[in-house]
Amino acid sequence: MDGVFDMSKECIKHYRHDSRRELSLADNEIWCIYSDSQNNVWAGHERGFSIASNSNYLRTIELSALAHSGEGNEIHSIYRDTKDNLWFAGNNGVIRLSYDSTPHWYRHTDLPNSLSHNRVRAIHEDAENNIWFATDAGINRLNRKK
């Protein structure tokens, strides 16, 4: 509930929400952390996620800008798979971002083959490149072909 501390070498950086500063964390209650190959730190929270850049600045990306929707999703897990897709899981399903297509939102619906529950707690990719989602109603496997 106090933002993100970045401890590297002999330096400690403290990233926090400050309503007076546009380039601050959007929320201090952090639910997950992801570090990418460029050493940027992604912090998932109730308002989407914020990125602490390795270039010493911070930016927040609104979930609506990524998902092209006004719906919310409290981000509990951030994952990058071997196909370089970025996944954001939360209490309203999971969003897949890829460089070559529009964002795709997977959620529980009345249709067959949807998620078993909208609260997605974790994401994992196995040795055969299947993507697995841990939800409040069980484990789901993404069939990339369907």
PDB file of C-alpha atoms in Angstrom:
ATOM      1  CA  MET A   1       0.000   0.000   0.000  1.00  0.00           C
ATOM      2  CA  ASP A   2       3.040   2.214  -0.332  1.00  0.00           C
ATOM      3  CA  GLY A   3       3.864   1.958  -4.020  1.00  0.00           C
ATOM      4  CA  VAL A   4       6.920   0.255  -5.474  1.00  0.00           C
ATOM      5  CA  PHE A   5      10.485   0.154  -4.182  1.00  0.00           C
ATOM      6  CA  ASP A   6      13.188  -0.492  -6.786  1.00  0.00           C
ATOM      7  CA  MET A   7      16.426  -1.656  -5.183  1.00  0.00           C
ATOM      8  CA  SER A   8      19.262  -1.900  -7.682  1.00  0.00           C
ATOM      9  CA  LYS A   9      22.953  -1.852  -6.849  1.00  0.00           C
ATOM     10  CA  GLU A  10      23.370   0.790  -4.135  1.00  0.00           C
ATOM     11  CA  CYS A  11      20.314   2.857  -5.057  1.00  0.00           C
ATOM     12  CA  ILE A  12      16.714   2.599  -3.814  1.00  0.00           C
ATOM     13  CA  LYS A  13      13.974   4.311  -5.827  1.00  0.00           C
ATOM     14  CA  HIS A  14      10.487   4.734  -4.367  1.00  0.00           C
ATOM     15  CA  TYR A  15       7.616   5.090  -6.846  1.00  0.00           C
ATOM     16  CA  ARG A  16       4.297   6.279  -5.380  1.00  0.00           C
ATOM     17  CA  HIS A  17       1.014   7.829  -6.407  1.00  0.00           C
ATOM     18  CA  ASP A  18       0.974  11.618  -6.174  1.00  0.00           C
ATOM     19  CA  SER A  19      -2.194  13.293  -7.459  1.00  0.00           C
ATOM     20  CA  ARG A  20      -0.176  16.468  -8.156  1.00  0.00           C
ATOM     21  CA  ARG A  21       2.110  14.647 -10.585  1.00  0.00           C
ATOM     22  CA  GLU A  22       0.864  13.125 -13.807  1.00  0.00           C
ATOM     23  CA  LEU A  23       3.974  10.923 -14.068  1.00  0.00           C
ATOM     24  CA  SER A  24       3.443   9.056 -10.802  1.00  0.00           C
ATOM     25  CA  LEU A  25       1.962   5.633 -10.044  1.00  0.00           C
ATOM     26  CA  ALA A  26      -1.762   5.593 -10.675  1.00  0.00           C
ATOM     27  CA  ASP A  27      -2.298   3.671  -7.411  1.00  0.00           C
ATOM     28  CA  ASN A  28      -0.145   2.742  -4.383  1.00  0.00           C
ATOM     29  CA  GLU A  29      -1.816  -0.639  -3.829  1.00  0.00           C
ATOM     30  CA  ILE A  30       0.270  -2.890  -6.080  1.00  0.00           C
ATOM     31  CA  TRP A  31      -1.015  -6.412  -6.840  1.00  0.00           C
ATOM     32  CA  CYS A  32       1.686  -7.726  -9.160  1.00  0.00           C
ATOM     33  CA  ILE A  33       5.068  -6.845 -10.600  1.00  0.00           C
ATOM     34  CA  TYR A  34       6.596  -7.764 -13.952  1.00  0.00           C
ATOM     35  CA  SER A  35      10.069  -6.863 -15.218  1.00  0.00           C
ATOM     36  CA  ASP A  36      10.628  -6.924 -18.981  1.00  0.00           C
ATOM     37  CA  SER A  37      13.801  -7.544 -20.993  1.00  0.00           C
ATOM     38  CA  GLN A  38      14.664  -3.803 -20.975  1.00  0.00           C
ATOM     39  CA  ASN A  39      14.475  -3.732 -17.132  1.00  0.00           C
ATOM     40  CA  ASN A  40      11.239  -1.730 -17.099  1.00  0.00           C
ATOM     41  CA  VAL A  41       9.083  -2.562 -14.068  1.00  0.00           C
ATOM     42  CA  TRP A  42       5.350  -3.001 -14.698  1.00  0.00           C
ATOM     43  CA  ALA A  43       3.104  -2.625 -11.634  1.00  0.00           C
ATOM     44  CA  GLY A  44      -0.466  -3.963 -11.830  1.00  0.00           C
ATOM     45  CA  HIS A  45      -3.103  -2.276  -9.681  1.00  0.00           C
ATOM     46  CA  GLU A  46      -6.793  -1.407  -9.479  1.00  0.00           C
ATOM     47  CA  ARG A  47      -6.583   1.216 -12.235  1.00  0.00           C
ATOM     48  CA  GLY A  48      -4.674  -0.914 -14.737  1.00  0.00           C
ATOM     49  CA  PHE A  49      -0.894  -0.721 -14.626  1.00  0.00           C
ATOM     50  CA  SER A  50       2.004   1.707 -14.415  1.00  0.00           C
ATOM     51  CA  ILE A  51       5.475   1.340 -15.898  1.00  0.00           C
ATOM     52  CA  ALA A  52       8.622   2.441 -14.088  1.00  0.00           C
ATOM     53  CA  SER A  53      10.987   2.917 -17.001  1.00  0.00           C
ATOM     54  CA  ASN A  54      14.675   2.188 -16.890  1.00  0.00           C
ATOM     55  CA  SER A  55      15.149   5.758 -18.128  1.00  0.00           C
ATOM     56  CA  ASN A  56      14.118   7.144 -14.713  1.00  0.00           C
ATOM     57  CA  TYR A  57      10.590   8.212 -15.527  1.00  0.00           C
ATOM     58  CA  LEU A  58       7.208   6.696 -14.803  1.00  0.00           C
ATOM     59  CA  ARG A  59       4.150   6.422 -16.973  1.00  0.00           C
ATOM     60  CA  THR A  60       0.680   5.073 -16.438  1.00  0.00           C
ATOM     61  CA  ILE A  61      -1.237   3.534 -19.294  1.00  0.00           C
ATOM     62  CA  GLU A  62      -4.991   3.599 -18.960  1.00  0.00           C
ATOM     63  CA  LEU A  63      -6.542   0.180 -19.433  1.00  0.00           C
ATOM     64  CA  SER A  64      -9.158   1.750 -21.717  1.00  0.00           C
ATOM     65  CA  ALA A  65      -6.396   2.836 -24.110  1.00  0.00           C
ATOM     66  CA  LEU A  66      -5.120  -0.735 -24.370  1.00  0.00           C
ATOM     67  CA  ALA A  67      -8.377  -2.640 -24.458  1.00  0.00           C
ATOM     68  CA  HIS A  68     -10.409  -0.072 -26.422  1.00  0.00           C
ATOM     69  CA  SER A  69     -13.133  -0.388 -23.783  1.00  0.00           C
ATOM     70  CA  GLY A  70     -14.370   1.573 -20.788  1.00  0.00           C
ATOM     71  CA  GLU A  71     -14.570  -1.591 -18.690  1.00  0.00           C
ATOM     72  CA  GLY A  72     -12.197  -2.061 -15.800  1.00  0.00           C
ATOM     73  CA  ASN A  73      -9.911  -4.909 -14.807  1.00  0.00           C
ATOM     74  CA  GLU A  74      -7.938  -4.928 -11.560  1.00  0.00           C
ATOM     75  CA  ILE A  75      -4.602  -6.332 -12.744  1.00  0.00           C
ATOM     76  CA  HIS A  76      -3.401  -9.266 -10.601  1.00  0.00           C
ATOM     77  CA  SER A  77      -0.992 -10.898 -13.041  1.00  0.00           C
ATOM     78  CA  ILE A  78       1.200  -9.719 -15.941  1.00  0.00           C
ATOM     79  CA  TYR A  79       2.846 -12.312 -18.164  1.00  0.00           C
ATOM     80  CA  ARG A  80       4.786 -12.333 -21.459  1.00  0.00           C
ATOM     81  CA  ASP A  81       4.623 -15.628 -23.382  1.00  0.00           C
ATOM     82  CA  THR A  82       7.141 -17.152 -25.794  1.00  0.00           C
ATOM     83  CA  LYS A  83       5.251 -15.672 -28.775  1.00  0.00           C
ATOM     84  CA  ASP A  84       5.842 -12.202 -27.261  1.00  0.00           C
ATOM     85  CA  ASN A  85       2.182 -11.663 -26.335  1.00  0.00           C
ATOM     86  CA  LEU A  86       1.635  -9.650 -23.173  1.00  0.00           C
ATOM     87  CA  TRP A  87      -1.173 -10.857 -20.881  1.00  0.00           C
ATOM     88  CA  PHE A  88      -2.977  -8.821 -18.183  1.00  0.00           C
ATOM     89  CA  ALA A  89      -5.196 -10.878 -15.866  1.00  0.00           C
ATOM     90  CA  GLY A  90      -7.541  -9.572 -13.202  1.00  0.00           C
ATOM     91  CA  ASN A  91     -11.057  -9.630 -11.817  1.00  0.00           C
ATOM     92  CA  ASN A  92     -12.654  -9.123 -15.248  1.00  0.00           C
ATOM     93  CA  GLY A  93     -10.905 -11.758 -17.355  1.00  0.00           C
ATOM     94  CA  VAL A  94      -7.604 -11.575 -19.176  1.00  0.00           C
ATOM     95  CA  ILE A  95      -6.431  -9.244 -21.947  1.00  0.00           C
ATOM     96  CA  ARG A  96      -3.910 -10.359 -24.569  1.00  0.00           C
ATOM     97  CA  LEU A  97      -1.815  -7.741 -26.332  1.00  0.00           C
ATOM     98  CA  SER A  98       0.246  -8.630 -29.371  1.00  0.00           C
ATOM     99  CA  TYR A  99       2.199  -6.397 -31.710  1.00  0.00           C
ATOM    100  CA  ASP A 100       0.397  -7.511 -34.856  1.00  0.00           C
ATOM    101  CA  SER A 101      -3.261  -7.360 -33.809  1.00  0.00           C
ATOM    102  CA  THR A 102      -5.819  -5.556 -31.715  1.00  0.00           C
ATOM    103  CA  PRO A 103      -6.153  -6.456 -28.012  1.00  0.00           C
ATOM    104  CA  HIS A 104      -8.260  -9.509 -27.253  1.00  0.00           C
ATOM    105  CA  TRP A 105     -10.243  -9.814 -23.998  1.00  0.00           C
ATOM    106  CA  TYR A 106     -11.041 -13.330 -22.738  1.00  0.00           C
ATOM    107  CA  ARG A 107     -13.907 -13.543 -20.233  1.00  0.00           C
ATOM    108  CA  HIS A 108     -16.544 -15.829 -18.834  1.00  0.00           C
ATOM    109  CA  THR A 109     -19.698 -15.811 -20.979  1.00  0.00           C
ATOM    110  CA  ASP A 110     -22.642 -18.107 -21.706  1.00  0.00           C
ATOM    111  CA  LEU A 111     -20.831 -19.326 -24.823  1.00  0.00           C
ATOM    112  CA  PRO A 112     -18.982 -22.642 -24.762  1.00  0.00           C
ATOM    113  CA  ASN A 113     -15.191 -22.499 -24.443  1.00  0.00           C
ATOM    114  CA  SER A 114     -15.126 -19.215 -22.524  1.00  0.00           C
ATOM    115  CA  LEU A 115     -13.242 -18.761 -19.249  1.00  0.00           C
ATOM    116  CA  SER A 116     -14.774 -20.621 -16.333  1.00  0.00           C
ATOM    117  CA  HIS A 117     -14.646 -17.442 -14.194  1.00  0.00           C
ATOM    118  CA  ASN A 118     -13.698 -13.809 -14.751  1.00  0.00           C
ATOM    119  CA  ARG A 119     -11.315 -13.589 -11.772  1.00  0.00           C
ATOM    120  CA  VAL A 120      -7.990 -14.761 -13.211  1.00  0.00           C
ATOM    121  CA  ARG A 121      -5.301 -15.114 -10.549  1.00  0.00           C
ATOM    122  CA  ALA A 122      -2.296 -16.444 -12.492  1.00  0.00           C
ATOM    123  CA  ILE A 123      -1.027 -17.232 -15.987  1.00  0.00           C
ATOM    124  CA  HIS A 124       1.447 -19.940 -16.990  1.00  0.00           C
ATOM    125  CA  GLU A 125       2.865 -21.254 -20.261  1.00  0.00           C
ATOM    126  CA  ASP A 126       3.886 -24.916 -20.342  1.00  0.00           C
ATOM    127  CA  ALA A 127       6.634 -26.647 -22.354  1.00  0.00           C
ATOM    128  CA  GLU A 128       4.235 -27.175 -25.296  1.00  0.00           C
ATOM    129  CA  ASN A 129       3.364 -23.444 -25.351  1.00  0.00           C
ATOM    130  CA  ASN A 130      -0.146 -23.936 -23.963  1.00  0.00           C
ATOM    131  CA  ILE A 131      -1.324 -20.930 -21.950  1.00  0.00           C
ATOM    132  CA  TRP A 132      -3.018 -21.797 -18.642  1.00  0.00           C
ATOM    133  CA  PHE A 133      -5.187 -19.486 -16.537  1.00  0.00           C
ATOM    134  CA  ALA A 134      -5.894 -20.078 -12.848  1.00  0.00           C
ATOM    135  CA  THR A 135      -9.398 -18.743 -12.116  1.00  0.00           C
ATOM    136  CA  ASP A 136     -11.704 -18.820  -9.104  1.00  0.00           C
ATOM    137  CA  ALA A 137     -13.623 -21.643 -10.842  1.00  0.00           C
ATOM    138  CA  GLY A 138     -10.708 -23.819 -11.918  1.00  0.00           C
ATOM    139  CA  ILE A 139      -7.876 -24.000 -14.402  1.00  0.00           C
ATOM    140  CA  ASN A 140      -8.414 -23.119 -18.070  1.00  0.00           C
ATOM    141  CA  ARG A 141      -6.188 -23.894 -21.064  1.00  0.00           C
ATOM    142  CA  LEU A 142      -6.114 -21.637 -24.113  1.00  0.00           C
ATOM    143  CA  ASN A 143      -6.478 -23.518 -27.364  1.00  0.00           C
ATOM    144  CA  ARG A 144      -4.631 -21.181 -29.749  1.00  0.00           C
ATOM    145  CA  LYS A 145      -6.197 -22.844 -32.798  1.00  0.00           C
ATOM    146  CA  LYS A 146      -9.780 -22.270 -31.654  1.00  0.00           C
TER     147      LYS A 146
END
